[in-house]
CSV table of C-alpha atoms in Angstrom, one decimal:
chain,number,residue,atom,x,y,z
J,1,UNK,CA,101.1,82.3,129.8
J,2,UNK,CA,101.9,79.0,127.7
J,3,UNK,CA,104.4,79.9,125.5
J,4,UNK,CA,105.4,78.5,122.0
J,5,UNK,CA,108.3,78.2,119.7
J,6,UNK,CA,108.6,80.3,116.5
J,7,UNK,CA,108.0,77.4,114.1
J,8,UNK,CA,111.5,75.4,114.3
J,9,UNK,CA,113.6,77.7,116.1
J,10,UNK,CA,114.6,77.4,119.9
J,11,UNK,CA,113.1,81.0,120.4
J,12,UNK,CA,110.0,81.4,122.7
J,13,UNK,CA,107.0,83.4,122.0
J,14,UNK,CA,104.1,84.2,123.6
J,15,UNK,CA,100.6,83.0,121.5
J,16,UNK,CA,99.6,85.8,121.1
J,17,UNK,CA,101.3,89.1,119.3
J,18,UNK,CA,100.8,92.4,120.4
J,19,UNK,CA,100.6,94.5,116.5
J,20,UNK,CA,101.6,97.6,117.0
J,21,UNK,CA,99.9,99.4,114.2
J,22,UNK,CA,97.5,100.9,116.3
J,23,UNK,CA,99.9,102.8,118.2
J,24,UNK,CA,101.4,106.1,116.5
J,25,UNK,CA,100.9,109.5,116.4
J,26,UNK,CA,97.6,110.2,114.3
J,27,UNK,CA,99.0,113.3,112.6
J,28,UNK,CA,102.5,111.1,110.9
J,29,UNK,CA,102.1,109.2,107.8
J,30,UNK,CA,98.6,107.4,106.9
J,31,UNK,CA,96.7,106.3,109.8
J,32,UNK,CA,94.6,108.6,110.9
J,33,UNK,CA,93.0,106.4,113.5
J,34,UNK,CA,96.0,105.3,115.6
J,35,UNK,CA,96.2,106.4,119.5
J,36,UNK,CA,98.8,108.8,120.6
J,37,UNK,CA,101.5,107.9,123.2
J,38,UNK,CA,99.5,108.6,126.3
J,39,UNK,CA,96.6,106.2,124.9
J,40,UNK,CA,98.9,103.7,123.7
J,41,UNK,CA,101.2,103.4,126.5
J,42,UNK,CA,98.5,101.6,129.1
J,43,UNK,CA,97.7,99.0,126.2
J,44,UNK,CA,100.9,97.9,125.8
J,45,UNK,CA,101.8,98.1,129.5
J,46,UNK,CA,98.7,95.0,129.8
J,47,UNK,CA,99.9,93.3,127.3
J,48,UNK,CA,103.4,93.1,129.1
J,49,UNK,CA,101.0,92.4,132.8
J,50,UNK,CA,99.4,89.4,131.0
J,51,UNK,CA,102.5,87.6,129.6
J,52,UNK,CA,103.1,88.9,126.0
J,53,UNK,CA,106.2,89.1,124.8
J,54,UNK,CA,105.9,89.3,121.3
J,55,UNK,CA,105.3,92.8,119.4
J,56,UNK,CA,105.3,93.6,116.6
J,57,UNK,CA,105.8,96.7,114.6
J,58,UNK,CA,107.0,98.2,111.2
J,59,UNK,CA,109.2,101.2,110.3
J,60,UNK,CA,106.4,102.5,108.3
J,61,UNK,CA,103.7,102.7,111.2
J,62,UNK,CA,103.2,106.1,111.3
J,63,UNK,CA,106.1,107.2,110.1
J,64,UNK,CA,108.2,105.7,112.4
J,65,UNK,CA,106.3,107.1,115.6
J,66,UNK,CA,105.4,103.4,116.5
J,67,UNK,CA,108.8,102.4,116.9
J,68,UNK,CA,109.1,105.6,118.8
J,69,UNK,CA,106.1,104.5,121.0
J,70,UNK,CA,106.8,101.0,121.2
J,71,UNK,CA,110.5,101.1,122.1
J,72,UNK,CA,110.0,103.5,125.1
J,73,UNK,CA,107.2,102.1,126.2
J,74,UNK,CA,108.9,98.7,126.4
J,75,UNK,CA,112.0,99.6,127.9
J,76,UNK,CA,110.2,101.2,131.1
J,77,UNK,CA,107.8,98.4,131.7
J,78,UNK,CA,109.9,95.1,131.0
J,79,UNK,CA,113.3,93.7,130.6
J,80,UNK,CA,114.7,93.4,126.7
J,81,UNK,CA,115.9,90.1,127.4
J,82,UNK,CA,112.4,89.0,128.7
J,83,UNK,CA,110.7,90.2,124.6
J,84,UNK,CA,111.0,89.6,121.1
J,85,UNK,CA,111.0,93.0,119.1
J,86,UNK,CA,109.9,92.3,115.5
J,87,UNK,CA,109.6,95.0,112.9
J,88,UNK,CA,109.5,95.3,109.1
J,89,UNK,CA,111.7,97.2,105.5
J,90,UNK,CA,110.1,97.8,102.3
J,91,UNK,CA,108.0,101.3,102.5
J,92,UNK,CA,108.5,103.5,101.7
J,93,UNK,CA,110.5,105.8,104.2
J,94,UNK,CA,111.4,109.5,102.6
J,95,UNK,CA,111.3,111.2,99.6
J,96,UNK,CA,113.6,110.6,96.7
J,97,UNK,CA,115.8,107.5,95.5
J,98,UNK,CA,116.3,104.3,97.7
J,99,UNK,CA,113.9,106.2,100.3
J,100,UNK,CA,112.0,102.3,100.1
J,101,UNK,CA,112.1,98.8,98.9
J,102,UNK,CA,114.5,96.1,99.6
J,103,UNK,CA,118.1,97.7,98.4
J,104,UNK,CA,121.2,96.8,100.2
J,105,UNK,CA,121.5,100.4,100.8
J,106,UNK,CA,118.2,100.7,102.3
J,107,UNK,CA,117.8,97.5,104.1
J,108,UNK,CA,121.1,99.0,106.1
J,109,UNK,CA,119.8,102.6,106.4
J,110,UNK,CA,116.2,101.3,107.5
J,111,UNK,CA,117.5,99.1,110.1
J,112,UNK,CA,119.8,101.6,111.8
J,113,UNK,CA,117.0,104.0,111.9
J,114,UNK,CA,114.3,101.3,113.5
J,115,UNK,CA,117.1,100.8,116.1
J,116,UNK,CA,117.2,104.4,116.7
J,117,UNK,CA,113.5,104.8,116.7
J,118,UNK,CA,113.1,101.7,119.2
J,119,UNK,CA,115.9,102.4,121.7
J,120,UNK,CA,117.9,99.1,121.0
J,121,UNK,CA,121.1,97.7,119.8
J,122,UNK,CA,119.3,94.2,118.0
J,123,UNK,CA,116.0,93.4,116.7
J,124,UNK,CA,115.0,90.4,117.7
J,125,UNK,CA,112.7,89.3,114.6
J,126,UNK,CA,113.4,91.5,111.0
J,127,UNK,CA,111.0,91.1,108.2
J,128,UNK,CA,110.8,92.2,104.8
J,129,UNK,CA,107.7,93.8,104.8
J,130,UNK,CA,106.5,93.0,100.8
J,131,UNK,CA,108.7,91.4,97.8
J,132,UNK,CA,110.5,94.0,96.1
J,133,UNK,CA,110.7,93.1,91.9
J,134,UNK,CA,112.5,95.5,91.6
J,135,UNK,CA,115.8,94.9,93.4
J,136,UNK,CA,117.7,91.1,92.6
J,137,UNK,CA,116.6,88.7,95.3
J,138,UNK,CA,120.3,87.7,95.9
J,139,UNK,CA,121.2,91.6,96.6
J,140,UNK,CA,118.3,91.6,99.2
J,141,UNK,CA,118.8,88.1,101.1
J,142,UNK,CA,123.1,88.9,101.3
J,143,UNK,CA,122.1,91.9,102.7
J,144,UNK,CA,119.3,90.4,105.6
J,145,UNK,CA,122.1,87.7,106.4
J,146,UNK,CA,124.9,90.3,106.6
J,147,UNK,CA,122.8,92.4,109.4
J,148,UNK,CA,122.3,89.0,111.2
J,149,UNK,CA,125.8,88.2,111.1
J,150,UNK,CA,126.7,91.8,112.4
J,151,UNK,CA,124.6,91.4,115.4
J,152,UNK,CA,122.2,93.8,114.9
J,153,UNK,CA,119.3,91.3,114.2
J,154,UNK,CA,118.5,87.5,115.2
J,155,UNK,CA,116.2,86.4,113.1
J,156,UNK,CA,114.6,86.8,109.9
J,157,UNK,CA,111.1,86.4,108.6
J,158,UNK,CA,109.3,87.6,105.4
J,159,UNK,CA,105.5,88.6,104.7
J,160,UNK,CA,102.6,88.3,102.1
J,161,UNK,CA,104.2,87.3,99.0
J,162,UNK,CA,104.0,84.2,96.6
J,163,UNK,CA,104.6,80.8,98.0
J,164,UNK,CA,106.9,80.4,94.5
J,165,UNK,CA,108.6,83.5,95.8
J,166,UNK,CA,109.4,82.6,99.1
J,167,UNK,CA,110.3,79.1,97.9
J,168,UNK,CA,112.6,80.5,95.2
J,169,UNK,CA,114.1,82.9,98.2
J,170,UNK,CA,114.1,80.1,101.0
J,171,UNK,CA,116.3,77.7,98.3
J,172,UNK,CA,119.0,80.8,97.1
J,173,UNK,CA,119.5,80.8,101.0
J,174,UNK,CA,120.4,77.2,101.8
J,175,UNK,CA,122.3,77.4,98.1
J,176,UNK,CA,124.6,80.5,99.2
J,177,UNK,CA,124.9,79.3,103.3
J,178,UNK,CA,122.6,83.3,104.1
J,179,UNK,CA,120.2,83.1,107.3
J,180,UNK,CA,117.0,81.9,106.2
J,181,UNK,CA,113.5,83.1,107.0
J,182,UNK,CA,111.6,81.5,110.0
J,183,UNK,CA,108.8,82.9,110.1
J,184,UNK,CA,105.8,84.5,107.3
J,185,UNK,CA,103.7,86.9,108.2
J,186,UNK,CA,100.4,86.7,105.7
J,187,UNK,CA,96.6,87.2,105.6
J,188,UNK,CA,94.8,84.6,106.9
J,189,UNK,CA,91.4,84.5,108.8
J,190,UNK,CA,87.9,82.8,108.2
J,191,UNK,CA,87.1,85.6,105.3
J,192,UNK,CA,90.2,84.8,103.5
J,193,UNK,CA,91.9,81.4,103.6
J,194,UNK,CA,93.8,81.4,100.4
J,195,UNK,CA,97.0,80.6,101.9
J,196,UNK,CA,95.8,77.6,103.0
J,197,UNK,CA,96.6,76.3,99.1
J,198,UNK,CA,100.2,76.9,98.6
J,199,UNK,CA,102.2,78.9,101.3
J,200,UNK,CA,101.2,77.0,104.4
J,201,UNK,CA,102.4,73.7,103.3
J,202,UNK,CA,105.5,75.2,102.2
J,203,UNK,CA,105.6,76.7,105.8
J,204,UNK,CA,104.8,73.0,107.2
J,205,UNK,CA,107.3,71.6,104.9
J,206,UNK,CA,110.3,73.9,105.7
J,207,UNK,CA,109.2,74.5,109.6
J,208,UNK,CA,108.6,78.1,108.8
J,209,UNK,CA,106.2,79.4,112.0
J,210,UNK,CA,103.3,81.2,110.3
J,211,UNK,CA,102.2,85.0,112.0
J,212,UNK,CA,99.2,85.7,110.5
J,213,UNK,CA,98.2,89.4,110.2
J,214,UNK,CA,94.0,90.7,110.3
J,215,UNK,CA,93.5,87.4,112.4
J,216,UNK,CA,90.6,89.4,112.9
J,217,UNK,CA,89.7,90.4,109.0
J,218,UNK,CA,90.0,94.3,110.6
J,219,UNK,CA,87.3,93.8,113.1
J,220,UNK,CA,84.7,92.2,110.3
J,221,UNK,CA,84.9,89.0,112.2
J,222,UNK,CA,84.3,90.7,115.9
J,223,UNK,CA,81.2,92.4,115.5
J,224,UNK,CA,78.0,92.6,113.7
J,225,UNK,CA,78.5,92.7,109.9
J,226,UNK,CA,76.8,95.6,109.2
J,227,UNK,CA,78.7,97.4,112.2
J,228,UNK,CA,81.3,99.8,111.5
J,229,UNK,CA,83.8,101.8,114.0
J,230,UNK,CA,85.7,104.9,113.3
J,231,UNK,CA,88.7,102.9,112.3
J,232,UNK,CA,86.9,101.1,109.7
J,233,UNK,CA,85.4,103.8,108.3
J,234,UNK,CA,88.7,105.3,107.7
J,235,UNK,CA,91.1,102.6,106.6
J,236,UNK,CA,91.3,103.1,103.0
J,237,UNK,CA,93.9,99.6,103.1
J,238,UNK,CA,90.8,98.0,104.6
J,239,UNK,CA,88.1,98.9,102.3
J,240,UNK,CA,90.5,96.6,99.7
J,241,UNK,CA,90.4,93.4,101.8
J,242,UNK,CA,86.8,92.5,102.6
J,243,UNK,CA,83.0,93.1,102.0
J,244,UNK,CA,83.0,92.1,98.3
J,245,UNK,CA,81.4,88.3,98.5
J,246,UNK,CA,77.8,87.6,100.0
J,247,UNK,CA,79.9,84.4,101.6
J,248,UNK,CA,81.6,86.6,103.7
J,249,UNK,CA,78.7,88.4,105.4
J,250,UNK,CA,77.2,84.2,105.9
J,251,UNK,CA,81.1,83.2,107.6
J,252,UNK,CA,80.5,86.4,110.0
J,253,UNK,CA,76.5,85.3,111.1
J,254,UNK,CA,78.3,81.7,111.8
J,255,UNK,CA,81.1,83.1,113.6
J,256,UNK,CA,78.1,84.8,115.8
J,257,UNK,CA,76.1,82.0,116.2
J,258,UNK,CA,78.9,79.4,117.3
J,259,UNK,CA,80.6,82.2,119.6
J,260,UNK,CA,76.4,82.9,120.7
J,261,UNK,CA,75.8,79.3,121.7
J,262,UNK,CA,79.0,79.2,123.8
J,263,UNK,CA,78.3,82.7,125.5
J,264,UNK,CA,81.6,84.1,124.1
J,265,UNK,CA,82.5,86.9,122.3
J,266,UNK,CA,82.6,86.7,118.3
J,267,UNK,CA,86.5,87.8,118.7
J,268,UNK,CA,87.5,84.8,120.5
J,269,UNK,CA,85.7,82.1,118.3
J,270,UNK,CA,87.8,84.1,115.4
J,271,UNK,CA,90.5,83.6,117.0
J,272,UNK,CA,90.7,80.0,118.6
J,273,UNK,CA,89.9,78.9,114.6
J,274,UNK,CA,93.4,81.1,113.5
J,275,UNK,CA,95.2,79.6,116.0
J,276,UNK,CA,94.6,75.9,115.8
J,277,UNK,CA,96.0,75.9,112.7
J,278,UNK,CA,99.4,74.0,113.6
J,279,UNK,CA,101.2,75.7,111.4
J,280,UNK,CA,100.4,78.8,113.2
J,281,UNK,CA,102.9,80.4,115.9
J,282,UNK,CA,101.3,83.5,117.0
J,283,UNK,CA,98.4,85.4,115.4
J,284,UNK,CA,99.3,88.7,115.1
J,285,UNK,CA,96.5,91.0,117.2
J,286,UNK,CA,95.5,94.5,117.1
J,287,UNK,CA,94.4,95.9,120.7
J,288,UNK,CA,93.1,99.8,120.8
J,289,UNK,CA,91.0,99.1,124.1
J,290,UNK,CA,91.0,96.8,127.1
J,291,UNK,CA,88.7,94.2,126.0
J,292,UNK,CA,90.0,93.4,122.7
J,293,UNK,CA,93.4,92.3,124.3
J,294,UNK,CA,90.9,90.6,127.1
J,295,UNK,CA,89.3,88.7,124.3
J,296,UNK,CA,92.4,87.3,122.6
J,297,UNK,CA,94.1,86.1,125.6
J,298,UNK,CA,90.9,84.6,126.1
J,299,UNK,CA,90.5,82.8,122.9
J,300,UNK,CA,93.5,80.3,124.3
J,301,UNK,CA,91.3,78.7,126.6
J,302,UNK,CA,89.2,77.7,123.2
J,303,UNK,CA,89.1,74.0,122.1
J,304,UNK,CA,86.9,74.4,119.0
J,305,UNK,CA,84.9,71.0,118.1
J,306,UNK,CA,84.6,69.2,114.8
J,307,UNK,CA,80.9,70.2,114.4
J,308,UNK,CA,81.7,74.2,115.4
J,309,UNK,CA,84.7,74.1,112.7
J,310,UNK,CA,82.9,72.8,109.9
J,311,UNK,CA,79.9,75.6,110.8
J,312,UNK,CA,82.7,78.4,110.4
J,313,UNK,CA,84.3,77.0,107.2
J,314,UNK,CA,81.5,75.9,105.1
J,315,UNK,CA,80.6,79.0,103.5
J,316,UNK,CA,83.5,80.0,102.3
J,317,UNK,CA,84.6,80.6,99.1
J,318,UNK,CA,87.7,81.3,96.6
J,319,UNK,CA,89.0,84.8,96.9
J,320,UNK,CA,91.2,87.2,94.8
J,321,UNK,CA,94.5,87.5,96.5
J,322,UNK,CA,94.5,91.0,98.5
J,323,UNK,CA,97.1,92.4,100.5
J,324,UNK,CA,100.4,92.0,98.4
């Protein structure tokens, strides 16, 4: 495994993320279509095999039972010094006042409870999952550097917001001497490239390493257009991202004919475009069987050329920002 740095930091990460989103128990919060513990555990036990060491989860996978899944499964088949453990605050958790959103008081609860949940005393990568209007920027960023400074976390990173907003949060950071962000998590793939406009040269500009999350636009860019799987029939969050533009059915029939006319899979064309973006760090990958982690390590032995990048970009078009 070639391993990269998380945009300017000194930490190491492997090019590919493991998301954990499509581990948890089916029957715990919305996701009807995630794999239990006993399906889950072989996934993530090839994904340590091949040389990932970045995974990534959030508190409100499945009600927590990712964590759950994650951090046991971890802790039998590596070393904790050998990963990075990134996972996410803003859903909302419980019932009731402060049970979500970015609140002193529930950045601290949250984060004590995603220890529990994944067995360890730090997180190596904590992210605010969404911006939260609602609570004063200062009150959330004091409260992300204070959990730094206490140990319990090493890093920081944020995810899918306005570049203005993450600008406006990046500067009260260097202004008040908190730990910054270094890292965004966002939606980016061939179907929707609108962060291409503002965020990512922000990210270049500040050395923010960029963790893009549907790398794979939820399987649209891996198969068939027309094609559906059980997951996709089922993920209400999905339904909101894709399939309203004819351009996006004409970027999937490119994506098969370049990955056709180099004998590879549609997944790995997808993904070799993601990552040569070099403000990208890691793509962030969903694996629920053996081949789809098979085609993403794959997809780093991909050198796309000029003629095969221009055939996957030209039919795109502007979208409406989804995924906030």
């Amino acid at each position: 495994m070639r391993y990269v740095k998380l945009g300017s930091t000194g930490l190491d990460i492997s090019p590919i993320a493991l998301g954990c989103m499509s581990y948890g128990t089916p029957d715990r919060g919305n996701h009807a279509w995630t794999l239990p513990e006993e399906e889950s555990r072989p996934l993530i036990r090839a994904a340590v095999d091949a040389g990932i060491t970045f995974f990534d989860t959030a508190n409100v996978y499945s009600d927590g039972s990712s964590e759950e899944i994650v951090g046991r499964a971890l802790a039998e088949f590596t070393r904790r010094e050998d990963i990075v453990i990134a996972t996410k605050v803003h859903g909302r958790m419980h019932e009731g006042p402060n049970g979500a959103g970015l609140s002193r008081k529930a950045i601290m609860a949250e984060l004590d409870n995603s220890l529990r949940r994944l067995g360890t005393d730090y997180v190596d990568l904590y992210q605010i999952h969404r911006f939260d209007p609602t609570t004063p920027l200062e009150e959330t960023l004091e409260a992300l550097h204070d959990v730094v400074k206490a140990g319990k976390v090493r890093y920081l990173g944020a995810s899918s917001m306005y570049a203005w907003q993450f600008s406006k949060a990046l500067y009260l950071q260097r202004m008040n001497g908190w730990t910054r962000f270094v890292s965004m998590q966002d939606h980016y793939n061939l179907i929707n490239r609108e962060e291409e406009r503002e965020m990512y040269g922000l990210c270049a500009d500040q050395g923010i390493g960029v963790l893009p999350w549907s790398p794979l636009a939820r399987g649209k860019l891996a198969r068939p257009w027309d094609e559906t799987t059980s997951r996709s029939e089922s993920d209400q969050f999905g339904k909101t991202l894709y399939g309203t533009l004819d351009a996006d059915r004409r970027v999937s029939d490119a994506v098969g004919a370049v990955a056709a006319d180099r004998g590879v899979t549609r997944a790995q064309v997808a993904l070799a475009w993601v990552s040569r973006n070099p403000v990208v760090s890691t793509p962030i990958v969903g694996v629920g069987k053996p081949h789809h982690l098979e085609d993403a390590l794959a997809s780093l032995d991909i050198e796309l050329s000029e003629d095969e990048v221009r055939a996957l970009e030209e039919h795109y078009v502007p979208h409406p920002l989804v995924g906030f």
